[in-house]
């Protein structure tokens, strides 16, 4: 075995700790290394490993002390238990890997280990158990102080430190050895130890999950018997009752009462060869064991209902051993490996978890997780690896029968789900994810597939050289390996066999974030078998805080403490709680931890995190993938910094672990420093990526990458110079940042690139100018560079580039115009655009900068900016109008602004092209129509209508100053506009316009002008003679409304039958039909005379009917008004007339001072005076000779009463109707100021009761006063 490899070679393997723990892929042959530089293997790209490995050997130096080597291995919860070939058992804490206890249990190699309960309890929720009584209660004696019937031990070991009694330490450790003994030891109480001899090498042991209470365990070995042992006296060596003499003695001594409690042994199965493995299921309901014939599963005696008591220790399944060549010879050597699977502790199928915090946060709450675990454990899963075959077996629980078997209980069944054939010897097996299987493979050399041993003269079997073990990951569904196996670099692997390797697994931790924040740290992670190892793992994520908190487990050191410290002693002082004592970082991982143990090495494997993936990419110079990953997930750098935060240089935080976990932000938030660190790392990786591409001469991709990874001005400046020195301008130019970076990129960088393209690639130079802002570079520097090309003659209008004349000249001229605009020289830019005949740019610049005055001396050239010479000669008027539209509109706009006056435009165009010319016509037409530049149109939309009308009138006024010229132009180019102009304008000369129209025979226009001059007869004659249009003649006569013109029309028409018929049909009522009919010459034949007369008569009938209807309506309205008037006249109006109190009237208030609410009955509604009978009845009592004199001296005033009951003096009423200080009209003078000398006035003033004077007075007053009471009108006006 491994012990035979020679202890003398241990020094040779001391250096192995510094080696890389694995190699991705199969190892090469040592003899021909370096001879295959061009081989295909080296050209293959290395595949990224699925697991991350870290050696633990340097942390386990006490285990290998004195040349010892490991032979058995077990890891569970927070404990690692190692058995050695010297019979020693080492109990270490996880993750610190510090020794808790070491004791010597056997005299030979330990073959198997087991603990109870399994999985072990978790960390306690409180530390109140740390009192002196508890500490003094357990004084651990030496593990060798076991007494026997034959005598006392021959050696004594130093008294070890006591192990504190905590739930996680309250376990029993069982071990079996080839010395035939089984040793069961309590971790906390050294007196609780049992040593039992079975007489033959024992290969397997499995403690009952309830060993503390039932003191039972299973064992088996080369004897081939599966033995159930119950009971036994602690601290006493005993011999199994299955050994012949011991069994007999136990039987008869017990029968007479002289026996002792040495335990009871029961053989459950035997006769099928050596037993290699025994393991209790996680629920304790089932037991699996493996012998040379196959895999056996039986029902245990735990968790049985009353009706199932007969099922105890009944076998429910058997699976045959692997059938492969050489099985008969190797059946006793190839050991089976079995694992009951905790499916809640499997890894996820995603390849890379981000970090521990994210993994915790994504988990469901504890309650939901426990439900899922409970559901899954109804069916227990078992993985078995034996030789080159792997089985996945589901063990279904018992159930109640159905049908004929109703009421009967079924014991349960085992179902083989999958069988996998693997080309290796399986040294360890575990389920990694629900779909992936981990296999620790022992590789047999191809030349030794049939036999692995040879015999020597002395009869000792010497093993040939073996290969390095491999870690394989197999897909259960496809039964294929998902990646290249990882070769493990183990010490002295050449001399090791398949049974020398061990695989142990700690499940992944599943703790919800909510639990961590709502409960205390140890309380949250300390309850339940389902959260295997959860508490201690989560606590060790931040060990500095754990060991410095009040919740740390502390114990006093005993006076005779050993040099090997325990975890309890480590946690006693702050110095001992240094972060460096927490073990390797990989063990702090929350995911599944896979331990690979050989006699001389120990390696832990974990699932790589995203940070590990990032590190692997960087280490393998895969900078592109690394940068993209960091860009998407900057947390990968933060997760690395989390590990660094617990480095030895960090200061442990104060406060309890509960306080720490109560802070949500401590798990989820990233500090600004971390984000800054991620950005720095991105820049660093980006720089290396760029350097890699440039080294590979991939400049094109390097330029693209630079645009992504460079973020500072200093980086850009450096790499631009690198590209420039290699003359790779095109590769970097497109990716230069066009937005200002902070600090800004030096302008010399942009000037360098522009200067290059000015000389080498002018189209590219133009493209960059259009894309880059002028703020990025010094435009004056580039102007000088461009102008130097013109001055040197290198570029001119006749140079040819790519078979195109003047291409570069046009490009540089246009670019120069843009640069001029950038430095605020628009006139220079306009000059460039004019040289280029770039009308669009020139017009836009002129409109925006109002530079029309810059071209005021060359108006014709400005208008013809878009018109070529060929177009001037042959283009139609519509095309010329389109081409000159924009400059014409601009000139019109500037005319409105007073910048370029119309006289300037008219003078230059007339001097250049004479009159008429189309360009002057375009200008006048635009002025007349108010057709300005588009920018002015937009402004006009925002202006109010009054401003728009004013602008339109201003344009017409400007044209009217050149009315005769406009008549000539409109008559030449737009006759419809001519008629509009003639009707709208009054500025043109009638004689000139008539002569112009007469020259061009424009009859309608001439008719209009003749009628405007008063020569209507001549105009009518022109219509009749020239146009022969009777309808127009009738319309003209009707429009003029001149009887003599109708006579002229009749005279001119009498010798024209068609005109006579037209008159009969269309004259209607405008002319007396008798007059027309009488004027028709006798004997004149008129076609359609009957129809014409009928139509005329019908029109008159219609007219007569309409007139009668109107008369009837009018009479009805008059009658109604008369009736209303009669009713009003008959209606009485009440006047309250009082006597005047004084001959001197008080001052009358103004009518504006009298309000409607102040008006009293019998008083004037305006002045407020009482209406008295002074003027009417006082004189009746006087003699008749004095009555006339009285009336002259006291003239009466007219009173007016309205239906609203308001009464007024006539003078007061007039004051309402007339403006202030205005005399009444003369027609009312006789009412307001009658003359006493005029008898007619006196007669008018008499109380004449006849109707006629009243009607006259009412009509006159209504003419001046209106329709109703002025107070009521004013009140209605106020309400409205």
mmCIF file of N, CA, C and O in Angstrom, residues 329-335 452-453 497-499:
data_model
loop_
_atom_site.group_PDB
_atom_site.id
_atom_site.type_symbol
_atom_site.label_atom_id
_atom_site.label_comp_id
_atom_site.label_asym_id
_atom_site.label_seq_id
_atom_site.Cartn_x
_atom_site.Cartn_y
_atom_site.Cartn_z
ATOM 1 N N UNK A 329 -9.324 -11.305 -10.354
ATOM 2 C CA UNK A 329 -8.065 -11.062 -9.670
ATOM 3 C C UNK A 329 -8.105 -9.800 -8.812
ATOM 4 O O UNK A 329 -7.447 -9.709 -7.773
ATOM 5 N N UNK A 330 -8.876 -8.808 -9.240
ATOM 6 C CA UNK A 330 -8.844 -7.498 -8.581
ATOM 7 C C UNK A 330 -10.065 -7.226 -7.715
ATOM 8 O O UNK A 330 -10.221 -6.128 -7.189
ATOM 9 N N UNK A 331 -10.942 -8.183 -7.529
ATOM 10 C CA UNK A 331 -12.180 -7.935 -6.777
ATOM 11 C C UNK A 331 -11.890 -7.503 -5.355
ATOM 12 O O UNK A 331 -12.598 -6.656 -4.785
ATOM 13 N N UNK A 332 -10.824 -8.047 -4.747
ATOM 14 C CA UNK A 332 -10.520 -7.673 -3.381
ATOM 15 C C UNK A 332 -9.724 -6.397 -3.263
ATOM 16 O O UNK A 332 -9.464 -5.932 -2.142
ATOM 17 N N UNK A 333 -9.277 -5.858 -4.400
ATOM 18 C CA UNK A 333 -8.432 -4.652 -4.361
ATOM 19 C C UNK A 333 -9.222 -3.422 -4.754
ATOM 20 O O UNK A 333 -9.076 -2.350 -4.152
ATOM 21 N N UNK A 334 -10.068 -3.581 -5.768
ATOM 22 C CA UNK A 334 -10.840 -2.419 -6.215
ATOM 23 C C UNK A 334 -11.966 -2.147 -5.220
ATOM 24 O O UNK A 334 -12.937 -2.910 -5.131
ATOM 25 N N UNK A 335 -11.820 -1.089 -4.506
ATOM 26 C CA UNK A 335 -12.780 -0.749 -3.452
ATOM 27 C C UNK A 335 -13.914 0.085 -4.032
ATOM 28 O O UNK A 335 -13.693 0.984 -4.848
ATOM 29 N N UNK A 452 -1.684 -5.171 -12.532
ATOM 30 C CA UNK A 452 -1.025 -4.004 -11.989
ATOM 31 C C UNK A 452 0.091 -4.350 -11.039
ATOM 32 O O UNK A 452 0.682 -3.478 -10.441
ATOM 33 N N UNK A 453 0.405 -5.629 -10.845
ATOM 34 C CA UNK A 453 1.436 -6.020 -9.895
ATOM 35 C C UNK A 453 2.349 -7.083 -10.500
ATOM 36 O O UNK A 453 1.950 -7.818 -11.397
ATOM 37 N N UNK A 497 -1.855 3.355 -5.242
ATOM 38 C CA UNK A 497 -2.896 2.552 -5.877
ATOM 39 C C UNK A 497 -4.216 3.296 -5.831
ATOM 40 O O UNK A 497 -4.324 4.383 -5.254
ATOM 41 N N UNK A 498 -5.256 2.699 -6.416
ATOM 42 C CA UNK A 498 -6.566 3.350 -6.471
ATOM 43 C C UNK A 498 -7.154 3.544 -5.090
ATOM 44 O O UNK A 498 -7.895 4.510 -4.844
ATOM 45 N N UNK A 499 -6.840 2.630 -4.148
ATOM 46 C CA UNK A 499 -7.433 2.742 -2.813
ATOM 47 C C UNK A 499 -6.727 3.773 -1.945
ATOM 48 O O UNK A 499 -7.200 4.057 -0.835
#
